[in-house]
XYZ file of C-alpha atoms in Angstrom:
765
model
C -1.099 -61.189 91.253
C -0.128 -62.333 87.785
C 3.090 -60.350 88.253
C 4.950 -59.923 91.529
C 4.962 -56.429 93.010
C 7.204 -57.237 95.973
C 10.755 -57.500 94.672
C 10.081 -55.358 91.602
C 11.991 -52.107 91.108
C 9.274 -49.493 91.495
C 9.434 -45.686 91.255
C 8.279 -44.021 94.437
C 4.538 -43.515 94.650
C 5.244 -39.885 95.615
C 7.584 -39.246 92.685
C 5.094 -37.694 90.275
C 3.905 -34.944 92.594
C 7.495 -34.131 93.526
C 8.883 -33.838 90.011
C 5.851 -31.767 88.995
C 6.424 -29.403 91.913
C 3.040 -30.279 93.407
C 4.266 -31.854 96.660
C 3.477 -29.580 99.589
C 6.360 -29.186 101.991
C 5.821 -27.375 105.299
C 7.322 -24.196 103.879
C 4.788 -24.286 101.006
C 1.730 -24.302 103.256
C -0.293 -21.104 103.158
C -3.184 -20.496 105.546
C -5.530 -17.534 105.606
C -4.087 -14.686 107.674
C -0.739 -16.418 108.086
C 2.094 -14.512 109.775
C 5.827 -15.141 109.576
C 8.331 -15.742 112.365
C 12.085 -15.359 112.734
C 14.346 -16.260 115.651
C 17.151 -14.314 117.344
C 20.076 -16.534 118.331
C 22.871 -16.151 120.848
C 26.224 -14.881 119.542
C 28.030 -16.272 122.610
C 28.847 -19.850 123.607
C 28.113 -19.147 127.278
C 26.631 -16.010 128.787
C 24.169 -14.694 131.317
C 21.264 -12.756 129.825
C 21.334 -9.498 131.808
C 18.475 -7.863 129.957
C 16.530 -7.805 126.696
C 14.999 -4.650 125.214
C 12.334 -5.510 122.636
C 10.580 -2.137 122.546
C 11.982 -1.002 119.192
C 11.153 -4.339 117.585
C 7.589 -4.213 118.905
C 7.166 -0.683 117.536
C 8.178 -1.641 113.982
C 5.242 -1.469 111.593
C 4.026 -4.952 110.687
C 5.289 -6.667 113.833
C 2.566 -8.586 115.666
C 4.471 -10.287 118.483
C 7.895 -10.345 120.153
C 8.656 -12.943 122.821
C 11.658 -13.938 124.936
C 12.401 -16.874 127.178
C 10.620 -15.188 130.067
C 7.370 -15.504 128.107
C 7.644 -19.253 127.536
C 6.456 -22.032 129.857
C 8.886 -22.836 132.641
C 8.526 -26.583 132.160
C 11.738 -28.112 130.833
C 11.771 -30.626 128.000
C 14.158 -33.204 126.558
C 14.105 -36.799 125.252
C 15.642 -38.065 128.497
C 17.014 -35.280 130.643
C 14.658 -32.350 131.081
C 16.974 -29.384 130.557
C 15.705 -27.136 127.739
C 13.274 -24.235 127.469
C 11.541 -23.253 124.212
C 13.634 -20.047 124.293
C 16.674 -19.497 126.491
C 15.916 -17.946 129.880
C 18.605 -16.535 132.129
C 21.584 -18.219 130.476
C 22.646 -19.153 126.947
C 24.799 -22.252 126.624
C 25.865 -22.272 122.971
C 26.188 -20.033 119.949
C 22.931 -20.247 118.037
C 20.696 -20.951 121.033
C 17.280 -19.375 120.502
C 16.868 -16.233 122.626
C 13.863 -14.355 121.192
C 11.297 -14.682 118.401
C 9.420 -12.163 116.284
C 6.166 -12.618 114.379
C 5.337 -10.145 111.607
C 3.242 -9.796 108.476
C 6.234 -10.781 106.331
C 9.465 -12.658 106.771
C 11.426 -9.558 105.756
C 9.841 -7.389 108.471
C 10.378 -10.119 111.044
C 14.050 -10.280 110.060
C 14.364 -6.491 110.310
C 12.783 -6.596 113.762
C 15.447 -9.018 114.993
C 18.050 -6.305 114.338
C 16.161 -3.978 116.684
C 16.232 -6.310 119.694
C 18.937 -5.346 122.156
C 20.309 -8.086 124.397
C 22.820 -7.372 127.153
C 25.000 -10.376 127.896
C 27.522 -11.063 130.622
C 29.918 -13.541 129.073
C 30.763 -16.628 131.119
C 33.674 -19.068 130.767
C 33.035 -21.412 127.830
C 33.988 -25.083 127.825
C 34.584 -25.912 124.175
C 36.072 -29.405 124.365
C 35.221 -32.579 126.281
C 38.681 -32.472 127.861
C 38.016 -29.003 129.296
C 34.504 -29.937 130.398
C 35.591 -33.126 132.183
C 38.642 -31.605 133.860
C 38.704 -31.413 137.637
C 37.167 -28.194 138.880
C 35.526 -27.278 135.569
C 32.390 -25.131 136.009
C 29.200 -27.111 135.485
C 27.149 -26.323 132.378
C 24.169 -27.998 134.068
C 24.202 -28.031 137.851
C 24.834 -31.374 139.480
C 26.042 -33.168 136.330
C 29.835 -32.794 136.597
C 29.383 -32.100 132.860
C 28.588 -35.774 132.260
C 25.482 -36.322 130.145
C 25.673 -40.131 130.252
C 28.150 -42.803 131.272
C 28.321 -46.523 130.492
C 30.354 -49.489 131.695
C 30.049 -52.885 129.988
C 32.220 -55.942 130.503
C 31.727 -59.509 129.290
C 34.102 -62.444 129.619
C 37.736 -62.075 130.730
C 39.288 -59.298 128.672
C 42.703 -59.379 130.347
C 43.035 -63.134 129.842
C 42.061 -62.659 126.215
C 44.846 -60.150 125.657
C 47.334 -62.416 127.423
C 46.520 -65.180 124.934
C 46.642 -62.949 121.839
C 49.215 -63.387 119.111
C 48.823 -59.748 118.046
C 47.632 -56.719 120.008
C 47.099 -53.229 118.624
C 45.891 -50.032 120.232
C 45.250 -46.571 118.823
C 43.118 -43.480 119.370
C 40.704 -42.196 116.737
C 39.076 -38.772 116.438
C 35.751 -38.370 114.637
C 34.110 -35.053 113.895
C 30.490 -33.951 113.644
C 28.533 -34.098 110.373
C 25.678 -31.789 109.410
C 22.629 -33.777 108.214
C 22.640 -31.989 104.856
C 18.993 -32.580 103.934
C 17.660 -30.564 100.986
C 14.770 -29.087 102.976
C 15.677 -26.987 106.031
C 13.418 -27.272 109.058
C 10.024 -25.687 108.499
C 6.762 -25.555 110.453
C 3.337 -23.945 110.202
C 1.160 -23.764 113.325
C -2.333 -22.510 113.985
C -4.677 -22.542 116.988
C -8.421 -22.665 116.409
C -11.228 -20.997 118.351
C -11.506 -23.985 120.666
C -7.856 -23.731 121.631
C -6.708 -26.798 119.664
C -3.268 -26.413 118.165
C -2.420 -27.841 114.727
C 1.191 -28.033 113.579
C 2.306 -28.975 110.071
C 5.920 -30.030 110.326
C 8.830 -31.586 108.512
C 9.252 -34.518 110.864
C 10.185 -38.178 111.096
C 7.643 -38.894 113.848
C 4.356 -37.049 114.323
C 3.592 -38.696 117.681
C 7.047 -38.111 119.157
C 6.748 -34.519 117.941
C 3.350 -34.169 119.619
C 4.672 -35.591 122.881
C 7.577 -33.143 122.830
C 5.256 -30.190 122.160
C 2.913 -31.238 124.948
C 5.835 -31.362 127.346
C 7.433 -28.074 126.267
C 4.131 -26.183 126.042
C 2.908 -27.785 129.278
C -0.480 -28.803 127.877
C -2.350 -32.086 127.235
C -1.185 -33.988 124.164
C -4.762 -34.365 122.930
C -5.022 -30.592 122.504
C -2.290 -30.774 119.868
C -2.535 -32.135 116.343
C 0.643 -32.782 114.342
C 0.461 -33.413 110.610
C 3.493 -34.447 108.600
C 4.068 -32.295 105.562
C 6.062 -33.723 102.669
C 9.521 -34.077 104.188
C 12.650 -33.366 102.201
C 15.049 -35.643 104.041
C 15.740 -36.164 107.713
C 18.730 -38.462 108.326
C 17.835 -38.599 112.040
C 17.897 -34.846 112.681
C 14.101 -34.493 112.418
C 13.157 -37.127 115.001
C 12.626 -35.313 118.312
C 15.316 -32.686 118.843
C 14.774 -29.720 116.521
C 13.433 -26.496 118.096
C 11.790 -25.025 114.997
C 8.390 -26.670 115.449
C 8.350 -25.985 119.206
C 8.926 -22.258 118.728
C 6.390 -22.071 115.909
C 3.795 -23.910 118.002
C 4.365 -21.630 120.977
C 4.018 -18.499 118.851
C 0.738 -19.755 117.390
C -0.656 -20.201 120.911
C 0.035 -16.522 121.631
C -1.814 -15.263 118.550
C -5.113 -15.777 116.794
C -3.329 -16.218 113.481
C -1.384 -19.035 111.812
C 2.413 -18.731 112.070
C 5.055 -19.946 109.631
C 8.692 -20.501 110.676
C 11.212 -21.640 108.064
C 14.944 -21.837 108.709
C 17.300 -20.426 106.135
C 20.409 -22.524 105.626
C 22.581 -20.741 108.207
C 19.785 -20.959 110.767
C 19.477 -24.651 110.015
C 23.207 -25.201 110.448
C 22.930 -23.483 113.828
C 19.703 -25.157 114.909
C 20.004 -28.695 113.539
C 21.466 -31.535 115.569
C 24.602 -32.634 113.734
C 26.117 -36.035 114.520
C 27.889 -36.817 117.783
C 31.675 -36.284 117.656
C 33.739 -38.840 119.538
C 37.246 -39.801 120.500
C 37.771 -43.563 120.715
C 40.702 -45.398 122.241
C 40.623 -48.999 121.080
C 42.744 -52.004 121.993
C 42.140 -55.358 120.335
C 43.838 -58.725 120.200
C 43.827 -61.499 117.588
C 44.868 -65.111 117.900
C 47.334 -66.566 115.420
C 44.458 -68.046 113.420
C 42.709 -64.682 113.127
C 40.067 -64.882 115.867
C 39.238 -61.816 117.954
C 40.160 -62.736 121.526
C 39.775 -59.390 123.312
C 38.415 -55.909 122.758
C 38.746 -52.919 125.073
C 37.297 -49.525 124.180
C 37.101 -46.138 125.871
C 34.908 -43.483 124.326
C 34.644 -39.790 125.048
C 31.687 -38.391 123.139
C 30.311 -34.860 123.095
C 26.657 -33.867 123.274
C 27.192 -30.099 123.291
C 25.001 -27.890 125.467
C 22.084 -30.358 125.820
C 22.145 -34.146 126.000
C 19.141 -34.948 123.771
C 19.589 -38.313 122.062
C 23.398 -38.146 122.175
C 23.516 -40.627 125.044
C 21.588 -43.148 122.959
C 24.007 -42.529 120.093
C 27.005 -43.166 122.360
C 25.276 -46.316 123.650
C 25.335 -47.647 120.087
C 29.004 -46.714 119.627
C 29.902 -48.512 122.839
C 28.392 -51.911 122.024
C 26.670 -52.432 118.664
C 29.753 -53.422 116.673
C 30.549 -56.164 119.212
C 27.562 -58.107 117.911
C 28.751 -58.557 114.321
C 31.538 -60.909 115.354
C 31.942 -63.999 117.516
C 33.699 -62.216 120.338
C 33.346 -63.156 124.004
C 35.749 -60.812 125.830
C 34.721 -57.172 125.526
C 34.976 -54.122 127.757
C 33.597 -50.640 127.142
C 33.693 -47.422 129.122
C 31.940 -44.480 127.505
C 31.434 -40.927 128.775
C 29.266 -38.235 127.202
C 30.452 -34.707 127.920
C 28.465 -31.485 128.029
C 30.242 -28.555 126.361
C 29.292 -25.071 125.223
C 29.210 -26.219 121.610
C 25.893 -26.643 119.746
C 23.890 -29.728 120.769
C 24.544 -32.972 118.898
C 22.161 -35.822 118.278
C 20.752 -38.473 115.972
C 22.252 -39.006 112.535
C 21.967 -41.769 109.953
C 23.723 -44.857 111.301
C 23.096 -43.564 114.850
C 26.488 -44.036 116.479
C 27.580 -46.880 114.241
C 30.049 -44.778 112.260
C 31.798 -43.641 115.418
C 32.807 -47.229 116.183
C 32.970 -48.887 112.773
C 35.756 -46.531 111.677
C 38.085 -47.550 114.553
C 37.036 -51.199 114.490
C 37.583 -51.763 110.789
C 40.874 -49.863 110.747
C 42.022 -51.974 113.680
C 41.078 -55.263 112.037
C 43.035 -54.391 108.905
C 46.120 -53.529 110.995
C 45.805 -56.684 113.088
C 45.307 -58.816 109.981
C 48.594 -57.449 108.660
C 50.337 -58.217 111.944
C 49.481 -61.928 111.637
C 49.915 -62.066 107.849
C 46.256 -62.617 106.999
C 43.895 -60.991 104.513
C 41.487 -58.662 106.408
C 38.559 -60.160 104.482
C 39.514 -63.548 105.885
C 39.644 -62.101 109.411
C 36.161 -60.678 109.006
C 34.791 -63.928 107.599
C 36.313 -66.093 110.322
C 34.820 -63.913 113.034
C 31.473 -63.136 111.371
C 28.521 -64.112 113.528
C 26.269 -66.705 111.927
C 22.563 -67.213 111.474
C 20.949 -68.710 114.574
C 23.734 -67.555 116.885
C 23.419 -65.279 119.915
C 25.942 -62.469 120.253
C 27.970 -61.423 123.273
C 25.238 -58.917 124.222
C 22.307 -61.281 123.695
C 21.364 -60.349 120.128
C 19.728 -63.250 118.310
C 20.759 -63.343 114.672
C 17.866 -64.593 112.551
C 19.599 -63.840 109.264
C 22.953 -62.594 108.096
C 24.540 -62.084 104.718
C 27.801 -60.690 106.035
C 29.989 -63.423 104.561
C 28.219 -63.107 101.210
C 28.618 -59.316 101.315
C 32.366 -59.689 101.890
C 32.768 -62.194 99.058
C 30.677 -60.138 96.661
C 32.741 -57.078 97.483
C 36.013 -58.941 97.043
C 35.048 -59.994 93.538
C 33.556 -56.658 92.475
C 36.581 -54.528 93.383
C 39.146 -57.030 92.093
C 40.519 -57.228 95.611
C 43.052 -60.043 95.321
C 44.796 -58.685 92.235
C 44.819 -55.052 93.343
C 45.880 -55.794 96.899
C 48.866 -57.823 95.756
C 49.919 -55.528 92.895
C 53.186 -53.549 93.280
C 52.582 -50.166 94.937
C 54.714 -48.215 92.496
C 56.873 -45.156 93.145
C 55.040 -42.404 91.246
C 53.471 -39.335 92.787
C 49.972 -40.794 92.372
C 49.506 -44.118 94.072
C 46.506 -46.361 94.325
C 45.329 -48.627 97.087
C 42.313 -50.675 98.102
C 40.554 -50.991 101.440
C 37.626 -52.902 102.829
C 35.314 -52.686 105.826
C 32.143 -54.368 107.107
C 29.325 -53.305 109.393
C 26.015 -54.200 110.982
C 22.927 -52.219 111.959
C 19.581 -52.860 113.619
C 16.170 -53.174 111.994
C 14.003 -51.905 114.820
C 15.157 -51.132 118.340
C 13.362 -51.735 121.643
C 15.173 -49.065 123.646
C 12.972 -45.924 123.602
C 10.363 -47.823 125.627
C 9.015 -51.331 126.010
C 7.223 -51.226 122.680
C 8.627 -51.406 119.173
C 5.431 -51.818 117.222
C 3.277 -50.337 114.519
C -0.457 -50.204 113.956
C -2.052 -49.990 110.515
C -5.659 -49.129 109.732
C -6.696 -50.547 106.357
C -9.901 -49.354 104.731
C -11.241 -51.107 101.637
C -13.352 -48.617 99.695
C -16.433 -49.607 97.727
C -14.475 -49.212 94.464
C -12.065 -51.942 95.532
C -9.213 -49.587 96.344
C -7.362 -49.465 99.637
C -6.499 -46.639 102.009
C -3.744 -47.215 104.590
C -3.670 -45.045 107.700
C -0.337 -44.991 109.504
C 1.823 -42.514 111.358
C 5.067 -44.041 110.107
C 6.722 -41.278 108.133
C 8.062 -41.228 104.601
C 10.881 -38.686 104.619
C 11.982 -39.486 101.083
C 13.290 -42.996 101.755
C 10.285 -44.643 100.103
C 8.284 -45.933 103.068
C 4.936 -45.256 101.388
C 6.022 -47.161 98.289
C 7.159 -50.140 100.351
C 3.883 -50.248 102.317
C 1.880 -49.960 99.089
C 3.824 -52.815 97.511
C 3.262 -55.163 100.442
C -0.450 -54.366 100.559
C -0.925 -54.665 96.794
C 0.987 -57.942 96.670
C -0.974 -59.548 99.475
C -4.397 -58.339 98.298
C -3.832 -59.054 94.637
C -4.520 -55.496 93.424
C -2.515 -53.021 91.332
C -0.032 -50.797 93.159
C -1.948 -47.733 91.998
C -5.001 -48.945 93.933
C -3.266 -48.373 97.305
C -3.037 -44.943 98.933
C -1.004 -44.285 102.067
C -2.544 -41.396 103.961
C -0.618 -38.502 105.491
C 0.503 -39.123 109.106
C -1.833 -37.141 111.351
C -2.013 -37.576 115.128
C -5.779 -36.927 115.072
C -6.589 -39.757 112.681
C -3.570 -42.078 112.460
C -2.848 -44.882 114.936
C 0.131 -44.453 117.231
C 3.500 -45.287 115.708
C 7.075 -44.333 116.598
C 7.992 -43.143 113.112
C 11.048 -43.398 110.898
C 14.043 -44.231 113.054
C 16.325 -47.210 113.690
C 15.621 -48.637 110.202
C 12.385 -49.991 111.669
C 9.672 -49.042 109.187
C 10.091 -51.876 106.679
C 10.163 -54.713 109.183
C 7.790 -53.254 111.781
C 5.114 -51.441 109.785
C 5.618 -53.792 106.843
C 4.557 -56.672 109.065
C 1.562 -54.678 110.325
C 0.436 -53.968 106.755
C 0.900 -57.610 105.845
C -1.333 -58.663 108.743
C -3.964 -56.060 107.879
C -3.991 -57.023 104.199
C -4.350 -60.710 105.038
C -7.267 -60.022 107.371
C -9.008 -57.797 104.809
C -8.459 -60.437 102.158
C -10.012 -63.078 104.394
C -13.116 -60.916 104.874
C -13.440 -60.494 101.127
C -12.938 -64.182 100.392
C -15.393 -65.208 103.088
C -18.152 -63.086 101.529
C -17.273 -64.213 98.001
C -17.428 -67.849 99.112
C -20.893 -67.200 100.589
C -22.019 -65.454 97.403
C -20.822 -68.260 95.135
C -21.782 -71.093 97.475
C -18.291 -72.598 97.586
C -15.528 -73.169 100.107
C -13.021 -70.345 100.556
C -10.171 -72.663 99.668
C -11.549 -73.097 96.152
C -11.376 -69.367 95.335
C -8.732 -67.672 93.243
C -7.852 -64.039 93.942
C -5.640 -62.262 91.386
C -5.514 -58.921 89.584
C -8.436 -57.585 91.599
C -10.781 -60.448 90.614
C -12.158 -63.257 92.784
C -13.248 -66.363 90.937
C -13.782 -70.090 91.059
C -11.392 -71.671 88.542
C -13.251 -73.424 85.737
C -16.574 -71.744 86.584
C -16.695 -68.444 84.657
C -20.153 -67.628 86.029
C -18.707 -67.517 89.529
C -16.484 -64.482 89.252
C -16.558 -60.938 90.634
C -14.290 -57.929 90.834
C -13.051 -56.899 94.257
C -15.119 -53.711 94.048
C -18.331 -55.722 93.697
C -17.568 -57.753 96.816
C -16.550 -54.610 98.705
C -19.925 -52.997 97.893
C -21.763 -56.167 98.808
C -19.992 -56.137 102.174
C -21.762 -52.835 102.885
C -25.128 -53.122 101.145
C -26.716 -56.107 102.884
C -28.451 -56.725 106.191
C -25.912 -56.060 108.938
C -23.420 -54.910 106.342
C -20.455 -52.655 106.968
C -17.399 -51.345 105.211
C -14.227 -53.343 105.524
C -12.031 -51.645 108.115
C -9.156 -53.643 109.521
C -6.758 -52.720 112.300
C -3.572 -54.738 112.688
C -0.637 -54.284 115.050
C 2.806 -55.821 114.951
C 5.048 -55.545 117.998
C 8.474 -57.001 117.426
C 9.346 -60.211 119.325
C 12.200 -58.524 121.172
C 13.149 -57.634 124.745
C 14.571 -54.503 126.304
C 18.151 -54.867 127.461
C 18.718 -55.264 131.179
C 20.844 -53.112 133.480
C 24.000 -54.637 132.004
C 22.835 -53.871 128.426
C 22.090 -57.517 127.646
C 19.039 -58.398 125.562
C 17.776 -59.000 122.038
C 16.633 -55.467 121.172
C 15.808 -55.853 117.459
C 13.793 -58.334 115.385
C 16.465 -58.379 112.674
C 19.966 -57.134 111.945
C 21.325 -55.840 108.640
C 24.881 -56.207 107.369
C 27.003 -54.542 104.698
C 30.518 -54.533 103.303
C 32.280 -51.912 101.221
C 35.499 -51.910 99.237
C 37.053 -48.817 97.715
C 39.971 -48.007 95.502
C 41.597 -44.639 96.083
C 44.268 -42.591 94.419
C 46.512 -40.498 96.642
C 48.531 -37.621 95.206
C 51.688 -37.561 97.325
C 52.513 -34.028 96.153
C 49.202 -32.415 97.122
C 47.885 -34.944 99.655
C 44.580 -35.182 97.845
C 42.657 -38.451 98.179
C 40.286 -39.387 95.358
C 37.895 -42.323 95.502
C 38.357 -44.084 92.146
C 35.982 -46.972 92.679
C 33.472 -48.010 95.335
C 31.365 -51.105 95.721
C 28.870 -51.769 98.517
C 27.130 -55.068 99.160
C 24.044 -54.576 101.319
C 22.211 -57.362 103.158
C 18.640 -56.097 103.386
C 16.905 -59.440 103.872
C 14.507 -59.309 100.930
C 14.519 -56.217 98.750
C 10.867 -55.160 98.612
C 11.891 -52.466 96.107
C 15.417 -52.985 94.723
C 15.378 -49.567 93.042
C 14.797 -47.859 96.385
C 17.411 -49.982 98.157
C 20.051 -49.072 95.583
C 19.105 -45.425 95.936
C 19.412 -45.558 99.713
C 22.748 -47.358 99.457
C 24.076 -44.758 97.015
C 22.986 -41.911 99.269
C 24.519 -43.505 102.351
C 27.769 -44.127 100.482
C 28.003 -40.485 99.441
C 27.393 -39.290 103.000
C 30.172 -41.605 104.213
C 32.579 -40.296 101.582
C 31.651 -36.730 102.528
C 32.236 -37.368 106.250
C 35.569 -39.047 105.534
C 37.130 -36.657 103.032
C 35.289 -33.352 102.709
C 32.769 -32.274 105.338
C 33.981 -30.430 108.413
C 32.034 -28.069 110.667
C 34.598 -25.414 111.566
C 34.277 -23.459 114.817
C 36.192 -20.561 116.298
C 35.475 -19.798 119.961
C 32.279 -21.822 119.637
C 31.097 -19.918 116.545
C 30.389 -21.791 113.333
C 32.515 -20.447 110.478
C 31.066 -22.348 107.509
C 27.301 -22.519 107.912
C 26.453 -22.649 104.219
C 26.818 -25.028 101.300
C 29.476 -22.838 99.675
C 31.922 -23.285 102.567
C 30.720 -26.577 104.053
C 32.033 -28.883 101.353
C 29.806 -31.889 100.832
C 30.734 -34.518 98.251
C 29.469 -33.425 94.834
C 29.216 -35.413 91.616
C 32.704 -34.478 90.437
C 34.209 -35.884 93.663
C 32.548 -39.279 93.330
C 33.174 -42.394 91.277
C 30.413 -44.274 89.525
C 28.725 -45.765 92.581
C 28.296 -49.517 92.389
C 26.076 -51.546 94.704
C 24.465 -54.948 94.873
C 22.112 -56.730 97.227
C 22.397 -59.817 99.381
C 18.966 -61.206 100.235
C 19.333 -63.222 103.434
C 15.526 -63.401 103.974
C 14.966 -62.755 107.647
C 12.393 -64.995 109.383
C 10.858 -61.989 111.172
C 10.613 -59.714 108.148
C 7.657 -59.223 105.785
C 8.523 -61.432 102.812
C 11.941 -61.724 104.529
C 12.741 -57.985 104.410
C 14.683 -55.931 106.934
C 16.124 -52.390 107.038
C 18.048 -50.944 104.105
C 18.587 -47.238 104.741
C 21.418 -46.927 107.250
C 23.831 -49.863 107.179
C 25.604 -48.724 104.019
C 26.853 -45.495 105.623
C 28.862 -47.369 108.242
C 31.848 -49.006 106.486
C 32.889 -46.134 104.195
C 35.290 -44.193 106.423
C 37.348 -47.221 107.411
C 37.389 -48.595 103.862
C 38.833 -45.279 102.625
C 41.358 -45.008 105.492
C 42.478 -48.589 104.863
C 42.856 -47.852 101.143
C 44.945 -44.735 101.874
C 47.247 -46.823 104.055
C 47.499 -49.464 101.354
C 48.399 -46.788 98.795
C 51.032 -44.784 100.677
C 51.781 -46.662 103.899
C 50.497 -44.073 106.368
C 47.459 -44.440 108.591
C 45.203 -41.494 109.361
C 43.388 -41.855 112.684
C 41.395 -38.612 112.653
C 38.646 -37.502 110.317
C 38.264 -35.909 107.883
C 41.249 -37.259 105.942
C 42.408 -33.927 104.526
C 45.358 -33.249 102.205
C 47.087 -31.488 105.111
C 46.855 -34.600 107.299
C 48.113 -36.832 104.482
C 51.116 -34.611 103.803
C 51.896 -34.319 107.527
C 51.784 -38.106 107.886
C 54.046 -38.557 104.868
C 56.546 -36.044 106.292
C 56.483 -37.798 109.674
C 57.102 -41.156 108.048
C 59.939 -39.685 105.966
C 61.589 -38.216 109.071
C 61.223 -41.518 110.906
C 62.808 -43.386 107.994
C 65.730 -40.919 107.942
C 66.293 -41.300 111.676
C 66.162 -45.083 111.374
C 68.661 -45.037 108.487
C 71.101 -42.892 110.490
C 70.733 -44.918 113.683
């Protein structure tokens, strides 16, 4: 290309149809004869279903179907543990669990019919905290589990010897709450079964093939009888991977009728049905040497999965070990327990367990740095793992920009001057804090394959169609794939179309999770484009009677430099490839499977082809009269390898930063006796524009050897350091440390009062 496409800030290829209102989300799909479904949910956290009377609902004019758990297949489903039915049968285990479903000619009639269903419950004891669930003699939520959904033990090196040699040791317990995914589009599905019994489901999903597998399991039917098509997806943040029930219920209802069925959650239903992030309590003990090296780390985690385990065990796995790999640490010990409770199920969320450990870790490192009289940035830099090194858990670091991220952040926030400035005595005090983090780009843990297959078709007009089942959920995957293809094939970006993920026509892929799409599917596209280009050049060389090496390919034209008569547009060669003896269209299939290994029984192994890093510094203002914390300035440096599309990377970093600020200061799912009290955007306070500073970000391009053009993931890492950076800044401003999230005005004022009382007692002693 005469102008580089990779590395250029590019608007998303899907932007036009979205801003014009032409993008078709699942809730927009209309099929002939379509009916509408609504779901009745449990009002109790734990109860036995004594009986359900659906007769009045069935008699309502316009109602076409009413089903309960007794009508659904008995086969249990779940990502790991098989413990869920499509609708609850016999027992409900959390408020909001789906008990019955109605299908009617309109959504309004279906909603009215729900009010006519009479369910008799016998309430059972509810376990609403991990402490209650794990107590001796607690009733089991799932028989034979002791209310433990997953448990891990990891130990490397000699932790006790490390602590014995430490110059400074600090221990504390941190509490982290659950965060609703907060996507703009609630879960929505449309399902229809044809005359041959094949089921088609249009869904808002991050993985069409994982969705199909889950439906096949829950519906107890062959996967090939199910087709899943991804509709335009309005955000996912992990919650639309494999755990939502909306598409399962919709699919089941469509199998019971000869009509298409539409099921769209309203916002309260989505709050009740979505998998929010995994809450966790973390006890952490760490030791530093006098020169700032981490010599020992001991962590105990109690995480909560709610009523069903889902992916929460995988999330806790990340909390228990991922952060160990960002530093040169040799003595680590982790014990993590996942508890079942009668709270709503928890699961995947952006950052996937990283937040739950990066908050304690980065708070700890700032405290320990103070104990030995060292700048926390210096502690991070001294311990930062380097390129070419292997971590304590066997992760091979092909690239890292962590040191550069820390330095960039230091300069951008004015760290040295602000950190050393007098604190002042006014009611509003400012402070600065910093934190760093790492994340994976790809992850060989769901199975022994972390690959992607791309089908590339070169049309006779010289334009390219890419078939993939990797999902664009708004993060810009289709734009990135188009850029890589256009760059490699020397064609305009507009000449590449990424087709809709469809299990009937797309090759198998895992989908958008673990920040894998750029490095995994990007490499597959790069391979496919190179192979297609070679086919084109080979035919052009034959046509012109020259060697392939002498050809130039740029801006959609193939030519022999200095010989203007030997020149042809790509479209001409593409047509020639078909219209000749033995001709055919150019169809290329390319697969990239990451050069990684699954971890062994002790969780040792290089599970990702690349690792991303980030650092964030914030300046906060704390009002000591009201306790309010305001983020005045924020800067995030993000190591994404090579930025295929800098505009998209900045956008992802901004979004991740806002979610971190929301989790730290504002968002809080409030429950009373297991019942959600704030299941709407009026009462669930997410960070809005007036609560945010001007977000500042920059990129560090460490150019990973495994990434396409050096790229690696850039969607999740930036969410990880925010909470600790803010907590560290609050401590710097007013001298109190908050160990539980969110950092509310009430907690700030309570901590200030406690410190004041302690100072008074010390003065009088």
